[in-house]
Each structure stands twice: as C-alpha cells, then as structure tokens.
Amino acid sequence: MEFETLRLAVEDGVATLTLHRPEAMNAITQRMKDELGAALDAVATDDAARVLVVTGAGDKAFCAGADLKERAASEPTPAEFFFRQQATHRLFTRLEQFAKPVIAALNGAAFGGGAEIALCADLRVAAEHARFGLTEVALGVIPAGGGTQRLARLVGPARAKELLFTAARLTATEALALGLVNRVVPSDRLAAEVRALAVAIAAKPPLAVRFAKQAVDKGLQADLQTALDFELYAAAILFDTEDRREGMRAFVEKRTPRFVGR
C-alpha cells in the first residue's frame, strides 16, 4: 500500500509505520491522519504483522505535532473544531486500543500531537537525543488529542498539571524518570534496540499477548474485582487454544514453540 505521508513495511512479524514528512519534522496533517487510519486497517488484517512500531523519518523528530501552517490556513468555528478533533480522538483511541502491541520509537522531538501519538503506544523507547512535551499551552490552547487525560493517567494529576501548565520540553532522561518512556538508548542504537524488542514480542503467542494487553488496559478502567474477573475469563479462553497446547508440548520436548495465533 502506497502512502504520501507514511511508510509501512512488515518484516519478521514486525510492522514498522514511519511518519514521513521529514521536511516538516513529521508534523501531522489531515492527510496523515487519513493515511494513519488506512495503515492501521492494513496492519490489523495482516496476520504476518504481530507487533506495530511507530517512528518518524530522519533523526530530528518523531513528530513535532500539528502542522501549524495547515492550521493557520483555516479558521474553523468552535463547532467545526469540536467535530474535527472528535475524529482525531477516535483515531488516537483506535491506536491506543489496537489489538496488537504498539511500540513508539522516539527518534527525536515528540511535541504536541506527536507526544499524544506516543502516549497511545503500549511501550515507548527513546533515543538519547529525543525530547518530549505537551507544549500546546504556550500557544494559547490545550492538547486536544487526548493528551491531558493520557498524561495524567501515566504520571499522575499533579505532575501532569505541572508539565501542561509550563509547556515543558523534557529530555529523554527526564521522561524516563517520570515513567513517560520505558527505556532510553543510544541514538545510533534506537532502531536496533526497538527491533529486538518488537521481534521478541512477535515471537510470543499472539493471543496471549493480546489478552495480556487487554487485561491491563481494561483493568485500569475498572474496580479490582471486575479487573480480576476479566483476567480469569481471559486465562480460561487461552487455556483452550492451540498456542497454549503448543507451548506446553514445546516445553516438555525442549524445543522452540511454533505459535500460530489460534
């Protein structure tokens, strides 16, 4: 599938989706949003893709946020803005709830909408030179792609408010200390480190990984007993899968299991 603002490749069970507007620090346009939805469709239905990696083109930016030149060219009414951003919410929530694990490889600046895309990922790995921030308040607005809510759930309300109020631009090390990223790696090792992580996840039984993701995500939105019930239901469903039986046989036979996602 050909895209104008993205690149998509699948290899060794890993789909790599690259935001590809390096001349504009991979800033988000309406075309990019439309193509991101189409790319998610393609990865969702591709059985060869077990993990999705999202990154940016070049080494300056993961994504610098919304394309302000495109924004400046239009002056929507509040109602028009509401419905436009509602569509963005749906797109970003779809990325967050994507059935397959999503890793954000932060290869540079992740500001504004770019940081919001990163917050939708299950895991975030940052290059040493990467920067991270929800900087919208400095422009007289607030994050409108879910950033206020996802940030607060990740680092807590008090820290989220400080970052939002000050439009802070964090270094990769500062983001790691706050739990915004899972790990920081040397810049020249980012692609290799992320690929190794993605391949390791792709080698695991897909249904077990999928249910583990859902158990954590759904559990965080529920009371403890409801979350424990979901965990138990998921475990019971997995008990009757081909992959569970294959995993047990491979362990007994001391060989590498061959998981098929059934």
Tab-separated table of C-alpha atoms in Angstrom:
chain	number	residue	atom	x	y	z
A	1	MET	CA	0.000	0.000	0.000
A	2	GLU	CA	1.381	3.396	-1.043
A	3	PHE	CA	1.109	6.462	1.193
A	4	GLU	CA	2.099	10.092	0.779
A	5	THR	CA	2.886	10.921	4.411
A	6	LEU	CA	3.711	7.478	5.802
A	7	ARG	CA	5.854	4.458	5.060
A	8	LEU	CA	4.763	0.946	6.065
A	9	ALA	CA	6.880	-2.206	5.971
A	10	VAL	CA	6.438	-5.660	7.518
A	11	GLU	CA	9.334	-7.986	8.320
A	12	ASP	CA	9.882	-10.775	10.864
A	13	GLY	CA	6.455	-10.268	12.388
A	14	VAL	CA	7.012	-6.528	12.903
A	15	ALA	CA	5.111	-3.798	11.057
A	16	THR	CA	7.071	-0.541	11.031
A	17	LEU	CA	4.991	2.568	10.407
A	18	THR	CA	7.098	5.662	9.743
A	19	LEU	CA	5.632	9.161	9.897
A	20	HIS	CA	7.277	10.513	6.763
A	21	ARG	CA	7.312	14.280	6.434
A	22	PRO	CA	10.950	14.938	7.370
A	23	GLU	CA	10.918	18.358	5.712
A	24	ALA	CA	8.293	19.408	8.306
A	25	MET	CA	9.576	17.399	11.287
A	26	ASN	CA	6.884	14.819	10.504
A	27	ALA	CA	4.132	17.247	11.521
A	28	ILE	CA	0.570	15.971	11.419
A	29	THR	CA	-1.695	16.997	8.545
A	30	GLN	CA	-5.216	15.880	7.754
A	31	ARG	CA	-3.753	13.674	5.014
A	32	MET	CA	-1.501	11.997	7.587
A	33	LYS	CA	-4.480	11.319	9.852
A	34	ASP	CA	-6.415	9.772	6.975
A	35	GLU	CA	-3.442	7.642	5.983
A	36	LEU	CA	-2.789	6.594	9.574
A	37	GLY	CA	-6.296	5.170	9.726
A	38	ALA	CA	-5.730	3.263	6.482
A	39	ALA	CA	-2.380	1.964	7.729
A	40	LEU	CA	-3.974	0.674	10.932
A	41	ASP	CA	-6.556	-1.135	8.784
A	42	ALA	CA	-3.748	-2.785	6.822
A	43	VAL	CA	-1.777	-3.892	9.883
A	44	ALA	CA	-4.878	-5.098	11.735
A	45	THR	CA	-5.745	-7.531	8.932
A	46	ASP	CA	-2.189	-8.703	8.210
A	47	ASP	CA	-1.525	-11.950	10.087
A	48	ALA	CA	2.186	-11.580	9.322
A	49	ALA	CA	2.292	-8.437	11.479
A	50	ARG	CA	2.221	-9.244	15.187
A	51	VAL	CA	3.702	-6.024	16.571
A	52	LEU	CA	3.398	-2.429	15.344
A	53	VAL	CA	6.317	0.006	15.672
A	54	VAL	CA	5.596	3.688	15.070
A	55	THR	CA	8.531	6.034	14.437
A	56	GLY	CA	9.463	9.134	12.484
A	57	ALA	CA	11.587	9.758	9.420
A	58	GLY	CA	15.069	11.175	9.981
A	59	ASP	CA	16.743	11.821	13.316
A	60	LYS	CA	15.322	15.238	14.247
A	61	ALA	CA	11.717	14.417	15.050
A	62	PHE	CA	9.364	11.605	15.888
A	63	CYS	CA	6.580	14.108	15.271
A	64	ALA	CA	6.618	17.819	16.095
A	65	GLY	CA	2.823	17.970	16.450
A	66	ALA	CA	0.171	19.514	14.250
A	67	ASP	CA	1.237	21.229	11.041
A	68	LEU	CA	0.721	24.830	12.125
A	69	LYS	CA	0.889	26.120	8.543
A	70	GLU	CA	-2.096	23.964	7.643
A	71	ARG	CA	-3.872	25.049	10.824
A	72	ALA	CA	-3.213	28.726	10.143
A	73	ALA	CA	-4.770	28.441	6.688
A	74	SER	CA	-8.214	27.778	8.181
A	75	GLU	CA	-10.266	29.340	10.951
A	76	PRO	CA	-12.889	26.756	11.954
A	77	THR	CA	-15.856	27.627	14.127
A	78	PRO	CA	-15.889	26.083	17.609
A	79	ALA	CA	-18.399	23.502	16.373
A	80	GLU	CA	-16.245	22.628	13.350
A	81	PHE	CA	-13.183	22.329	15.575
A	82	PHE	CA	-15.093	20.103	18.005
A	83	PHE	CA	-16.137	17.611	15.355
A	84	ARG	CA	-12.710	17.634	13.679
A	85	GLN	CA	-10.992	16.874	16.954
A	86	GLN	CA	-13.604	14.294	17.820
A	87	ALA	CA	-12.454	12.388	14.746
A	88	THR	CA	-8.852	12.740	15.965
A	89	HIS	CA	-9.895	11.339	19.343
A	90	ARG	CA	-11.398	8.325	17.614
A	91	LEU	CA	-8.223	7.783	15.571
A	92	PHE	CA	-5.865	8.072	18.543
A	93	THR	CA	-8.111	5.873	20.697
A	94	ARG	CA	-8.022	3.289	17.943
A	95	LEU	CA	-4.230	3.340	18.079
A	96	GLU	CA	-4.327	3.056	21.874
A	97	GLN	CA	-6.766	0.129	21.726
A	98	PHE	CA	-5.082	-1.560	18.752
A	99	ALA	CA	-5.285	-5.321	19.265
A	100	LYS	CA	-1.590	-5.823	18.523
A	101	PRO	CA	1.159	-4.365	20.747
A	102	VAL	CA	2.320	-0.893	19.724
A	103	ILE	CA	5.827	0.441	20.362
A	104	ALA	CA	6.679	4.105	19.807
A	105	ALA	CA	10.331	4.566	18.787
A	106	LEU	CA	11.049	8.189	19.654
A	107	ASN	CA	13.809	9.162	17.256
A	108	GLY	CA	13.705	12.875	18.024
A	109	ALA	CA	11.268	15.557	19.146
A	110	ALA	CA	7.813	14.375	20.195
A	111	PHE	CA	5.816	17.515	20.888
A	112	GLY	CA	2.113	18.300	20.960
A	113	GLY	CA	0.190	15.862	18.800
A	114	GLY	CA	3.370	13.841	18.350
A	115	ALA	CA	3.580	13.311	22.103
A	116	GLU	CA	-0.104	12.367	22.070
A	117	ILE	CA	0.557	9.685	19.447
A	118	ALA	CA	3.410	8.360	21.594
A	119	LEU	CA	1.141	8.259	24.651
A	120	CYS	CA	-1.203	5.925	22.736
A	121	ALA	CA	1.531	3.297	22.407
A	122	ASP	CA	1.910	0.402	24.829
A	123	LEU	CA	5.667	0.952	25.107
A	124	ARG	CA	7.886	3.940	24.381
A	125	VAL	CA	11.610	3.715	23.662
A	126	ALA	CA	13.513	6.983	23.287
A	127	ALA	CA	16.813	7.851	21.667
A	128	GLU	CA	19.145	9.793	23.957
A	129	HIS	CA	18.600	12.990	21.967
A	130	ALA	CA	14.797	12.727	21.925
A	131	ARG	CA	12.650	15.401	23.569
A	132	PHE	CA	9.071	15.045	24.816
A	133	GLY	CA	6.385	17.577	25.704
A	134	LEU	CA	2.756	18.597	25.510
A	135	THR	CA	3.512	22.194	24.621
A	136	GLU	CA	0.121	23.491	23.487
A	137	VAL	CA	-0.437	25.900	26.411
A	138	ALA	CA	2.459	28.014	25.107
A	139	LEU	CA	0.301	28.645	22.004
A	140	GLY	CA	-2.804	29.551	23.990
A	141	VAL	CA	-4.566	26.204	23.599
A	142	ILE	CA	-4.514	22.803	25.324
A	143	PRO	CA	-3.817	19.305	23.989
A	144	ALA	CA	-6.913	18.203	22.090
A	145	GLY	CA	-5.951	14.695	21.050
A	146	GLY	CA	-6.356	13.058	24.452
A	147	GLY	CA	-3.055	14.277	25.875
A	148	THR	CA	-4.406	15.793	29.104
A	149	GLN	CA	-6.089	12.512	30.033
A	150	ARG	CA	-3.435	10.003	28.963
A	151	LEU	CA	-0.624	12.043	30.523
A	152	ALA	CA	-2.418	12.286	33.882
A	153	ARG	CA	-3.122	8.563	33.911
A	154	LEU	CA	0.526	7.822	33.230
A	155	VAL	CA	2.312	10.210	35.606
A	156	GLY	CA	-0.465	11.324	37.985
A	157	PRO	CA	-2.513	14.529	38.011
A	158	ALA	CA	-0.064	16.809	39.868
A	159	ARG	CA	2.912	16.034	37.618
A	160	ALA	CA	0.690	16.197	34.528
A	161	LYS	CA	-0.562	19.658	35.507
A	162	GLU	CA	2.984	20.916	36.022
A	163	LEU	CA	4.056	19.641	32.605
A	164	LEU	CA	0.946	21.077	30.933
A	165	PHE	CA	0.998	24.462	32.698
A	166	THR	CA	4.679	25.049	31.897
A	167	ALA	CA	4.631	23.530	28.376
A	168	ALA	CA	7.785	21.697	29.480
A	169	ARG	CA	10.084	20.085	26.952
A	170	LEU	CA	11.644	17.086	28.669
A	171	THR	CA	14.884	15.383	27.781
A	172	ALA	CA	14.754	11.640	27.239
A	173	THR	CA	16.344	11.102	30.653
A	174	GLU	CA	13.760	13.325	32.355
A	175	ALA	CA	10.948	11.482	30.543
A	176	LEU	CA	12.377	8.175	31.747
A	177	ALA	CA	12.491	9.383	35.359
A	178	LEU	CA	8.779	10.272	35.158
A	179	GLY	CA	7.826	6.941	33.601
A	180	LEU	CA	6.877	8.508	30.281
A	181	VAL	CA	9.211	6.180	28.392
A	182	ASN	CA	10.218	2.581	29.119
A	183	ARG	CA	13.867	2.981	28.247
A	184	VAL	CA	16.415	5.368	26.762
A	185	VAL	CA	19.017	4.013	24.343
A	186	PRO	CA	21.975	5.477	22.431
A	187	SER	CA	20.652	7.351	19.418
A	188	ASP	CA	22.538	5.203	16.927
A	189	ARG	CA	21.091	2.063	18.557
A	190	LEU	CA	17.422	3.070	18.634
A	191	ALA	CA	16.272	1.163	15.539
A	192	ALA	CA	18.173	-1.991	16.518
A	193	GLU	CA	17.002	-1.922	20.147
A	194	VAL	CA	13.367	-1.355	19.196
A	195	ARG	CA	13.526	-4.056	16.550
A	196	ALA	CA	14.967	-6.562	19.022
A	197	LEU	CA	12.184	-5.748	21.479
A	198	ALA	CA	9.496	-5.998	18.799
A	199	VAL	CA	10.834	-9.294	17.419
A	200	ALA	CA	10.934	-10.750	20.938
A	201	ILE	CA	7.276	-9.832	21.458
A	202	ALA	CA	6.314	-11.071	17.987
A	203	ALA	CA	7.795	-14.471	18.843
A	204	LYS	CA	5.343	-14.907	21.728
A	205	PRO	CA	1.877	-16.428	21.253
A	206	PRO	CA	-0.222	-13.617	19.736
A	207	LEU	CA	-3.443	-14.385	21.594
A	208	ALA	CA	-1.714	-14.443	24.974
A	209	VAL	CA	-0.029	-11.110	24.244
A	210	ARG	CA	-3.329	-9.644	23.063
A	211	PHE	CA	-5.230	-10.762	26.159
A	212	ALA	CA	-2.424	-9.568	28.451
A	213	LYS	CA	-2.701	-6.107	26.865
A	214	GLN	CA	-6.473	-6.077	27.282
A	215	ALA	CA	-6.279	-7.293	30.877
A	216	VAL	CA	-4.031	-4.388	31.863
A	217	ASP	CA	-5.881	-1.728	29.850
A	218	LYS	CA	-9.400	-2.788	30.803
A	219	GLY	CA	-8.401	-3.494	34.376
A	220	LEU	CA	-7.153	0.049	34.890
A	221	GLN	CA	-10.619	1.345	33.979
A	222	ALA	CA	-12.447	-0.959	36.428
A	223	ASP	CA	-12.583	-1.790	40.115
A	224	LEU	CA	-10.195	-4.510	41.276
A	225	GLN	CA	-12.746	-7.330	41.418
A	226	THR	CA	-14.051	-6.622	37.916
A	227	ALA	CA	-10.459	-6.491	36.656
A	228	LEU	CA	-9.657	-9.817	38.339
A	229	ASP	CA	-12.765	-11.357	36.756
A	230	PHE	CA	-11.623	-10.218	33.297
A	231	GLU	CA	-8.175	-11.659	33.932
A	232	LEU	CA	-9.732	-15.004	34.868
A	233	TYR	CA	-12.021	-15.065	31.822
A	234	ALA	CA	-9.079	-14.278	29.540
A	235	ALA	CA	-6.969	-17.008	31.106
A	236	ALA	CA	-9.800	-19.518	30.675
A	237	ILE	CA	-10.198	-18.647	26.990
A	238	LEU	CA	-6.446	-19.001	26.395
A	239	PHE	CA	-6.458	-22.398	28.098
A	240	ASP	CA	-8.287	-23.899	25.114
A	241	THR	CA	-6.053	-22.503	22.350
A	242	GLU	CA	-3.659	-24.310	20.017
A	243	ASP	CA	-0.884	-21.977	21.120
A	244	ARG	CA	-1.291	-22.947	24.796
A	245	ARG	CA	-1.037	-26.635	23.896
A	246	GLU	CA	1.921	-25.966	21.588
A	247	GLY	CA	3.698	-24.023	24.321
A	248	MET	CA	3.285	-26.892	26.765
A	249	ARG	CA	4.439	-29.503	24.238
A	250	ALA	CA	7.472	-27.445	23.254
A	251	PHE	CA	8.451	-27.020	26.894
A	252	VAL	CA	8.243	-30.772	27.546
A	253	GLU	CA	10.056	-31.604	24.288
A	254	LYS	CA	12.708	-28.935	24.927
A	255	ARG	CA	12.248	-27.202	21.561
A	256	THR	CA	11.291	-23.768	20.261
A	257	PRO	CA	7.498	-23.421	20.081
A	258	ARG	CA	5.735	-22.563	16.827
A	259	PHE	CA	2.840	-20.253	17.642
A	260	VAL	CA	0.112	-19.675	15.073
A	261	GLY	CA	-2.292	-17.324	16.858
A	262	ARG	CA	-5.100	-19.832	17.344
